[in-house]
GROMACS .gro file of C-alpha atoms in nm:
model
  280
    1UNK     CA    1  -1.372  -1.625  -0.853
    2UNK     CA    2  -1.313  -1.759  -0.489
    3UNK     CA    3  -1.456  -2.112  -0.472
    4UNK     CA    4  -1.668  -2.123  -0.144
    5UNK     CA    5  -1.558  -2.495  -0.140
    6UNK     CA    6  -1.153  -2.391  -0.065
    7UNK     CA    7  -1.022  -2.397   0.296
    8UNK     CA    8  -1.056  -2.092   0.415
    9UNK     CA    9  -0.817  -2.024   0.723
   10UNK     CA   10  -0.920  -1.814   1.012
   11UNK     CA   11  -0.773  -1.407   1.011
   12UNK     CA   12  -0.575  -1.368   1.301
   13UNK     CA   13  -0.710  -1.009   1.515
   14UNK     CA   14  -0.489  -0.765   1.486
   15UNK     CA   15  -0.462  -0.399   1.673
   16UNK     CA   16  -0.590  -0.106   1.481
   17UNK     CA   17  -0.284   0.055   1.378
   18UNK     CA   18  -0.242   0.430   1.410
   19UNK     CA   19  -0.186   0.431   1.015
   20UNK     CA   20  -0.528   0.332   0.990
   21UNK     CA   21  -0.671   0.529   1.259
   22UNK     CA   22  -0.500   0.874   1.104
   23UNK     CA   23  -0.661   0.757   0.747
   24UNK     CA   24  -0.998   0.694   0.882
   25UNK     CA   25  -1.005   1.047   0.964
   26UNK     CA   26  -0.888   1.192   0.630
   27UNK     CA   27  -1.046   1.308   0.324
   28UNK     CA   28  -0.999   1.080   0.026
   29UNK     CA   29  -0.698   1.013  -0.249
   30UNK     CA   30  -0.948   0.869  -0.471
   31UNK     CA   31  -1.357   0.888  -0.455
   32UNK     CA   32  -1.604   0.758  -0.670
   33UNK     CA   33  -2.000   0.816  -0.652
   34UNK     CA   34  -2.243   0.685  -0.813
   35UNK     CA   35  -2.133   0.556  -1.130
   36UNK     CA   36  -2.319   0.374  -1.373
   37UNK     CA   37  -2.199   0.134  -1.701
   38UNK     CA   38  -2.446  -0.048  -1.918
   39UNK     CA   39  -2.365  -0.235  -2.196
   40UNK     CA   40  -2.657  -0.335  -2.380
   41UNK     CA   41  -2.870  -0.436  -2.103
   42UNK     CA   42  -2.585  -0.581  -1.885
   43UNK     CA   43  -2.544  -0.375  -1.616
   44UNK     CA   44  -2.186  -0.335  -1.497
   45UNK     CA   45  -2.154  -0.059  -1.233
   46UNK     CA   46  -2.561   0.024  -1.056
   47UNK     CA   47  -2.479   0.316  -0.871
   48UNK     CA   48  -2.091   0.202  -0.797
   49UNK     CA   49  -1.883   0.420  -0.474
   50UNK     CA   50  -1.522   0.379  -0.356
   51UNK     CA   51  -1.293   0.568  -0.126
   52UNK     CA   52  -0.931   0.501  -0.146
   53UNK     CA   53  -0.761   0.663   0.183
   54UNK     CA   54  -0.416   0.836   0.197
   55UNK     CA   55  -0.173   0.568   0.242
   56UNK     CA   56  -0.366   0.281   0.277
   57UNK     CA   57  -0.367  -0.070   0.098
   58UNK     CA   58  -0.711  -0.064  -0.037
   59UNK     CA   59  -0.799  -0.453  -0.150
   60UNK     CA   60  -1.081  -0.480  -0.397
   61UNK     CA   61  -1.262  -0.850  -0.406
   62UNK     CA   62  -1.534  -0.959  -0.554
   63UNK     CA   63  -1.689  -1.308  -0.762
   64UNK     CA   64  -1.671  -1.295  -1.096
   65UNK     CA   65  -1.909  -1.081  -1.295
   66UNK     CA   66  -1.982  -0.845  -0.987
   67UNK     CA   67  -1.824  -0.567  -1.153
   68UNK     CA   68  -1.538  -0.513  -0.950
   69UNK     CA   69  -1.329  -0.465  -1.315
   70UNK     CA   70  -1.527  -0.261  -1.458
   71UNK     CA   71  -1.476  -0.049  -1.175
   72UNK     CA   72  -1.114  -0.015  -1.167
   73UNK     CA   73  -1.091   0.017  -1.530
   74UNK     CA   74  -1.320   0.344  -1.450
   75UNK     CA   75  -1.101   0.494  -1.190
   76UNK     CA   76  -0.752   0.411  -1.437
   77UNK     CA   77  -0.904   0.530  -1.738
   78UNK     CA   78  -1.024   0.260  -1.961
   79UNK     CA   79  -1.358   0.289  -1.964
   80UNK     CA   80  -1.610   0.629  -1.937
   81UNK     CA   81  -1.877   0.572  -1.689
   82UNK     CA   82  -2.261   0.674  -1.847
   83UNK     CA   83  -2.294   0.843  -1.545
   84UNK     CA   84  -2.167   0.951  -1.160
   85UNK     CA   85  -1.835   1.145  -1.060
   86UNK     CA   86  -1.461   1.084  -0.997
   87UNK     CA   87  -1.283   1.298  -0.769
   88UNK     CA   88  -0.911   1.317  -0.706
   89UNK     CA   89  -0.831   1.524  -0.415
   90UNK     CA   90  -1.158   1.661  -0.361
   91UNK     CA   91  -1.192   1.775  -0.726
   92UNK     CA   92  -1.417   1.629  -0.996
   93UNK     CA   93  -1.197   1.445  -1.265
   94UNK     CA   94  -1.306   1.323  -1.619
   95UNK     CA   95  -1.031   1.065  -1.797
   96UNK     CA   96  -1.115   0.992  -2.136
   97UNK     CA   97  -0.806   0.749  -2.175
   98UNK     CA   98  -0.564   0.614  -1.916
   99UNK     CA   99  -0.340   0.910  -2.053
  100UNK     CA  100  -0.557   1.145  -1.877
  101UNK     CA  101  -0.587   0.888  -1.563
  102UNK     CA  102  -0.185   0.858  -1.601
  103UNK     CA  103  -0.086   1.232  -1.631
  104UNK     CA  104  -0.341   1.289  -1.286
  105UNK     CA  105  -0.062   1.069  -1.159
  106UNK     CA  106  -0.248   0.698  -1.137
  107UNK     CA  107  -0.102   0.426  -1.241
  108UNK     CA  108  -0.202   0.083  -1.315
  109UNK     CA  109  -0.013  -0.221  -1.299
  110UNK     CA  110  -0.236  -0.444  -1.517
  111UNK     CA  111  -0.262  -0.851  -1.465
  112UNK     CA  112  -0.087  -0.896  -1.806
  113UNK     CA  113   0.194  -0.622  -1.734
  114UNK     CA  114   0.166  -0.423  -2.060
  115UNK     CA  115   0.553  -0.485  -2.053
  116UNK     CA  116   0.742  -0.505  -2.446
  117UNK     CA  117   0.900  -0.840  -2.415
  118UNK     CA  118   1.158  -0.749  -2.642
  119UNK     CA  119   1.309  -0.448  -2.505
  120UNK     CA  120   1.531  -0.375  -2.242
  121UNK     CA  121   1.393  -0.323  -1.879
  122UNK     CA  122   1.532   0.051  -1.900
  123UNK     CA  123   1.321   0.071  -2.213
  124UNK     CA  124   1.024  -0.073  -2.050
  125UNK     CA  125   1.026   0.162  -1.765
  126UNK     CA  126   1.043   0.449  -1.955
  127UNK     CA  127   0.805   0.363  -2.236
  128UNK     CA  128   0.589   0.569  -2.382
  129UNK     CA  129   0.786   0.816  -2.145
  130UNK     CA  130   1.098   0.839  -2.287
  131UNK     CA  131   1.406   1.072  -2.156
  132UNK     CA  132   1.539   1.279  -2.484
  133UNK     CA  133   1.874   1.389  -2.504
  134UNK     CA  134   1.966   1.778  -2.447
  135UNK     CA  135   2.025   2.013  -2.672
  136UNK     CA  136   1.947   2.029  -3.071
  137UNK     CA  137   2.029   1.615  -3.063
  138UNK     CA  138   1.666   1.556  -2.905
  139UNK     CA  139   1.477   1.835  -2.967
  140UNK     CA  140   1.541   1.803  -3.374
  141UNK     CA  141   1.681   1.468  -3.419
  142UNK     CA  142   1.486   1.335  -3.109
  143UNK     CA  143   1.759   1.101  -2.995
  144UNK     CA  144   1.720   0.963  -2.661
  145UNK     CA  145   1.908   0.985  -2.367
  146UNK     CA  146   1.980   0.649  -2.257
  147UNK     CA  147   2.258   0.703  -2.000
  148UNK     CA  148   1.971   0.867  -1.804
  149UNK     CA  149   1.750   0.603  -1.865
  150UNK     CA  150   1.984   0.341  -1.761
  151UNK     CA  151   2.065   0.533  -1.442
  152UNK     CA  152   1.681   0.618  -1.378
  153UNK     CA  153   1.579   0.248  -1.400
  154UNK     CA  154   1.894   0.124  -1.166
  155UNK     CA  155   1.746   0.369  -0.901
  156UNK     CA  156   1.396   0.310  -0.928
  157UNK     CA  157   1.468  -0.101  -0.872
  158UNK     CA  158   1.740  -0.044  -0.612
  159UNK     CA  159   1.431   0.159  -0.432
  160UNK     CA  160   1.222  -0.129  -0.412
  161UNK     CA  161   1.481  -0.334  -0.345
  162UNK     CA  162   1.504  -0.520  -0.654
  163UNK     CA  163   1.906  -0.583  -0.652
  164UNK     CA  164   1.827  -0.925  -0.835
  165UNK     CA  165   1.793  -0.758  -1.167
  166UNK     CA  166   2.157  -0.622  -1.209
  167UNK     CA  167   2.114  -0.585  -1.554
  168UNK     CA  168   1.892  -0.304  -1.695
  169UNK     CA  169   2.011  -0.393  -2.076
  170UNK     CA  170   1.865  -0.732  -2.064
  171UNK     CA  171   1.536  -0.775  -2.222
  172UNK     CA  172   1.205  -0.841  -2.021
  173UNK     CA  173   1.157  -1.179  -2.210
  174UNK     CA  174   1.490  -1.336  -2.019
  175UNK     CA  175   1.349  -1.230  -1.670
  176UNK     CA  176   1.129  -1.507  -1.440
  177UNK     CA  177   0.771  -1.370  -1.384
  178UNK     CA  178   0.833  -1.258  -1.083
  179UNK     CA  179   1.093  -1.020  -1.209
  180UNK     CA  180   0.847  -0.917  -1.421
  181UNK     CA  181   0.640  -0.840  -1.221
  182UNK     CA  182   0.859  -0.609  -1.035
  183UNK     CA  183   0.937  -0.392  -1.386
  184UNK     CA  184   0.595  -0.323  -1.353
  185UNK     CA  185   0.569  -0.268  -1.014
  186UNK     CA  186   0.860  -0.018  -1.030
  187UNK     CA  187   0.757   0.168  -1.368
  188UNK     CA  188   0.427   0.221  -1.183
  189UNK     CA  189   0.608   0.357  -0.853
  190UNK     CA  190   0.813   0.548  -1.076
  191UNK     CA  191   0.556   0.746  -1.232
  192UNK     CA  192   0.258   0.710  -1.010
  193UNK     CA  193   0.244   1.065  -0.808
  194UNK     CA  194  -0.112   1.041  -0.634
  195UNK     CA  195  -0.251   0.640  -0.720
  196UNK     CA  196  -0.104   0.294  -0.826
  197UNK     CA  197  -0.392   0.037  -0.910
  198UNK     CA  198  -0.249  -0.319  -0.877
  199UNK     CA  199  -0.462  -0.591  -1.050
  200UNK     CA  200  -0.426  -0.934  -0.950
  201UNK     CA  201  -0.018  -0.881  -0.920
  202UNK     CA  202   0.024  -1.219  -0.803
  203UNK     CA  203  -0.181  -1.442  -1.001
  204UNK     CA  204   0.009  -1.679  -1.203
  205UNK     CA  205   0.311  -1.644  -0.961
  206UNK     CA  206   0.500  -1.948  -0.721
  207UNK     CA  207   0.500  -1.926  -0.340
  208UNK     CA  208   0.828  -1.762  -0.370
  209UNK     CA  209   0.802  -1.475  -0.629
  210UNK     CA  210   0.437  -1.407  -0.489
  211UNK     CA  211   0.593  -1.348  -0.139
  212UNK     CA  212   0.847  -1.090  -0.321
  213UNK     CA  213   0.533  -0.943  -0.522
  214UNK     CA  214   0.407  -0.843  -0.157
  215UNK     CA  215   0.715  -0.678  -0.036
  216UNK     CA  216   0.706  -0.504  -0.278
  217UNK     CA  217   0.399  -0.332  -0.252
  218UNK     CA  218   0.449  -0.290   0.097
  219UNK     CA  219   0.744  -0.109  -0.023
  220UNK     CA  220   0.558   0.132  -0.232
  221UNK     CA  221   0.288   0.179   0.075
  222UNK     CA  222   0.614   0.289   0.286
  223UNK     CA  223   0.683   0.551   0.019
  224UNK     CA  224   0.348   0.707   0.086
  225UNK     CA  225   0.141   0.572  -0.221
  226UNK     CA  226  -0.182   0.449  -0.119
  227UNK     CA  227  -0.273   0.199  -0.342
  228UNK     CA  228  -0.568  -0.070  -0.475
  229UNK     CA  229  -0.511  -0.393  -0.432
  230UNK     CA  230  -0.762  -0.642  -0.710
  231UNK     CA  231  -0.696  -0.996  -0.606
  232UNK     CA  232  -0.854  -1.363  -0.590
  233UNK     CA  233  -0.588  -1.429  -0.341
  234UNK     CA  234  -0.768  -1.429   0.037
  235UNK     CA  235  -0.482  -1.460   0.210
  236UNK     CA  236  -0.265  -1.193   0.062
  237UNK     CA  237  -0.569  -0.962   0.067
  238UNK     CA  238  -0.580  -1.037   0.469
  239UNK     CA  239  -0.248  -0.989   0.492
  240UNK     CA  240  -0.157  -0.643   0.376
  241UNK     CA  241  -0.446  -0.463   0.350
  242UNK     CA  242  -0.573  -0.195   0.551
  243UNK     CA  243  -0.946  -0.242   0.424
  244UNK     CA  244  -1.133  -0.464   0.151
  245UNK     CA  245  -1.393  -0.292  -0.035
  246UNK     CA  246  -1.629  -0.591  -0.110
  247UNK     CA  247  -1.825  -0.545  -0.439
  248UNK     CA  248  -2.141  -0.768  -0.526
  249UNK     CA  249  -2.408  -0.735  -0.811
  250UNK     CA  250  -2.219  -0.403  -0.967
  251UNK     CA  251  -2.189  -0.178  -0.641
  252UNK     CA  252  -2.039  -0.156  -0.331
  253UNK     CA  253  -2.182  -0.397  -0.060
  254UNK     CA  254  -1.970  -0.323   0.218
  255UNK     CA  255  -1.600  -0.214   0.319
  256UNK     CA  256  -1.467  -0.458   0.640
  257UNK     CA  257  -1.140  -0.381   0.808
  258UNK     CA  258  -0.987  -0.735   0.835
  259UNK     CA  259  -0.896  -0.725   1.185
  260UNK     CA  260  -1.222  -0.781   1.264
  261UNK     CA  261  -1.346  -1.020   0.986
  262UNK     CA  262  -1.233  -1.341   0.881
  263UNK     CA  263  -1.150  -1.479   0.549
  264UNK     CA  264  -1.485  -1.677   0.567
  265UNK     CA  265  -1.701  -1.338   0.639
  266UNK     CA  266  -1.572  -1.196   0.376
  267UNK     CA  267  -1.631  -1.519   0.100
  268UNK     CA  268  -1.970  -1.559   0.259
  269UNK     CA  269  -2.037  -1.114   0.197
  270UNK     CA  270  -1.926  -1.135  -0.123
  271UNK     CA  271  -2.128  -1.479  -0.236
  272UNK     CA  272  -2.417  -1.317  -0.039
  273UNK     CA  273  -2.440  -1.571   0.213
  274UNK     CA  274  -2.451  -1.359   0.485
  275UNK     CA  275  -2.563  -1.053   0.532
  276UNK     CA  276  -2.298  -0.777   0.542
  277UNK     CA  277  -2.219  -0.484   0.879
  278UNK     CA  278  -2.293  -0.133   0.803
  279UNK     CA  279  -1.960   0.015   0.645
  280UNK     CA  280  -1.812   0.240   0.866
   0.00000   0.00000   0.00000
């Protein structure tokens, strides 16, 4: 939740960039319509939409309870809506699991990283996806090809430009959380074709790590991922994305491009303080 009472600082104008000019005009990545989740007689999603553009930072705030969650855990898989539609390039999509959501190509880096403390980052990045070796070896015996592994994971951090972690054989547990946070960040990259959802990939972090947390999904932006950004933090939403889709009382209120808003329009849309613009 974003305490009205916090200082808000003012959202310095900035042009409207010809990346978000040539994605206003597209069709959407990701679209959501109507979609409805009760539980009991709570409510979660009345009548819920989102657009994600093509190559766009996407930020998704909200207060607490407004449903914003129960959205995203919708579009990645975890939950089956009562009713409405997902599309995924223009086509209707139905995920049962986030297997289905991850083998469409979206992937979610969750708040609590879903990493295996224990194992090796190489191990981590290819869990649950694991390389097997050639031949009879892993087809019968089902022995894995860790060489390729090893080699895979070196590549995928050097992408993103994570040359701290020299490494790949040390386990997840001996990293700093910022580190951490770039496994996950990198697995997702990795294996994310169409999508990566990023839920509050900063929270818990210092000044420091969060500032590498934000390279690094500008980094995956620059390889052509659009992605959604679910975070508290109003600066870093102002910062990087391209729009905030602001949800209140279980749907979408509005979507404000943040060169044009403040950090104080936006707490006083989402708290329903003021009223919000027409979304464009």
């Amino acid at each position: 939740m974003v305490a009205t009472g916090i200082a808000v600082m003012s959202n310095t104008a900035q042009p409207f960039t010809a990346a978000r000019a040539s994605s206003a005009s597209a069709a959407p990545v990701l679209q959501a319509r109507g979609l409805i989740k009760r539980y009991g007689r709570v409510t979660a999603l009345d009548h819920a939409d989102f657009d994600l553009m093509p190559g766009e930072i996407l930020a998704v705030i909200g207060d607490n309870g407004a449903g914003k969650s129960t959205l995203i855990k919708a579009l990645a898989g975890a939950i089956v809506p009562d009713h409405g539609e997902i599309r995924l390039d223009g086509r209707p999509v139905h995920f049962r699991s986030p297997l289905d959501a991850r083998a469409e190509g979206i992937e979610t880096v969750y708040q609590h990283l879903a990493l295996a403390p224990s194992l090796s980052i190489a191990d981590n990045l290819f869990l649950g996806r694991e390389l097997r070796a050639a031949g009879p070896l892993g087809r019968i015996f089902r022995r894995l090809d860790r060489t390729a592994m090893r080699q895979a994971a070196r590549e995928h951090l050097s992408a993103l430009g994570l040359l701290t972690i020299q490494n790949v054989d040390q386990p997840v547990e001996t990293l700093s959380g910022g580190q951490r946070q770039g496994v996950a960040v990198a697995r997702a990259a990795a294996f994310g074709s169409r999508v990566v959802i990023m839920d509050e990939p900063t929270a818990a972090l210092g000044v420091k790590e969060g500032r590498r947390v934000l390279e690094l999904i500008l980094d995956v932006k620059r390889k052509g991922l659009p992605i959604v950004l679910i975070s508290h933090n109003m600066p870093h939403v102002f910062e990087i994305a391209d729009r905030i889709h602001i949800h209140r009382l279980g749907r979408r209120l509005t979507v404000i491009d943040p060169a044009q808003h403040t950090m104080s329009d936006a707490v006083a849309f989402m708290t329903g303080a003021k009223p919000p613009p027409e979304s464009g």
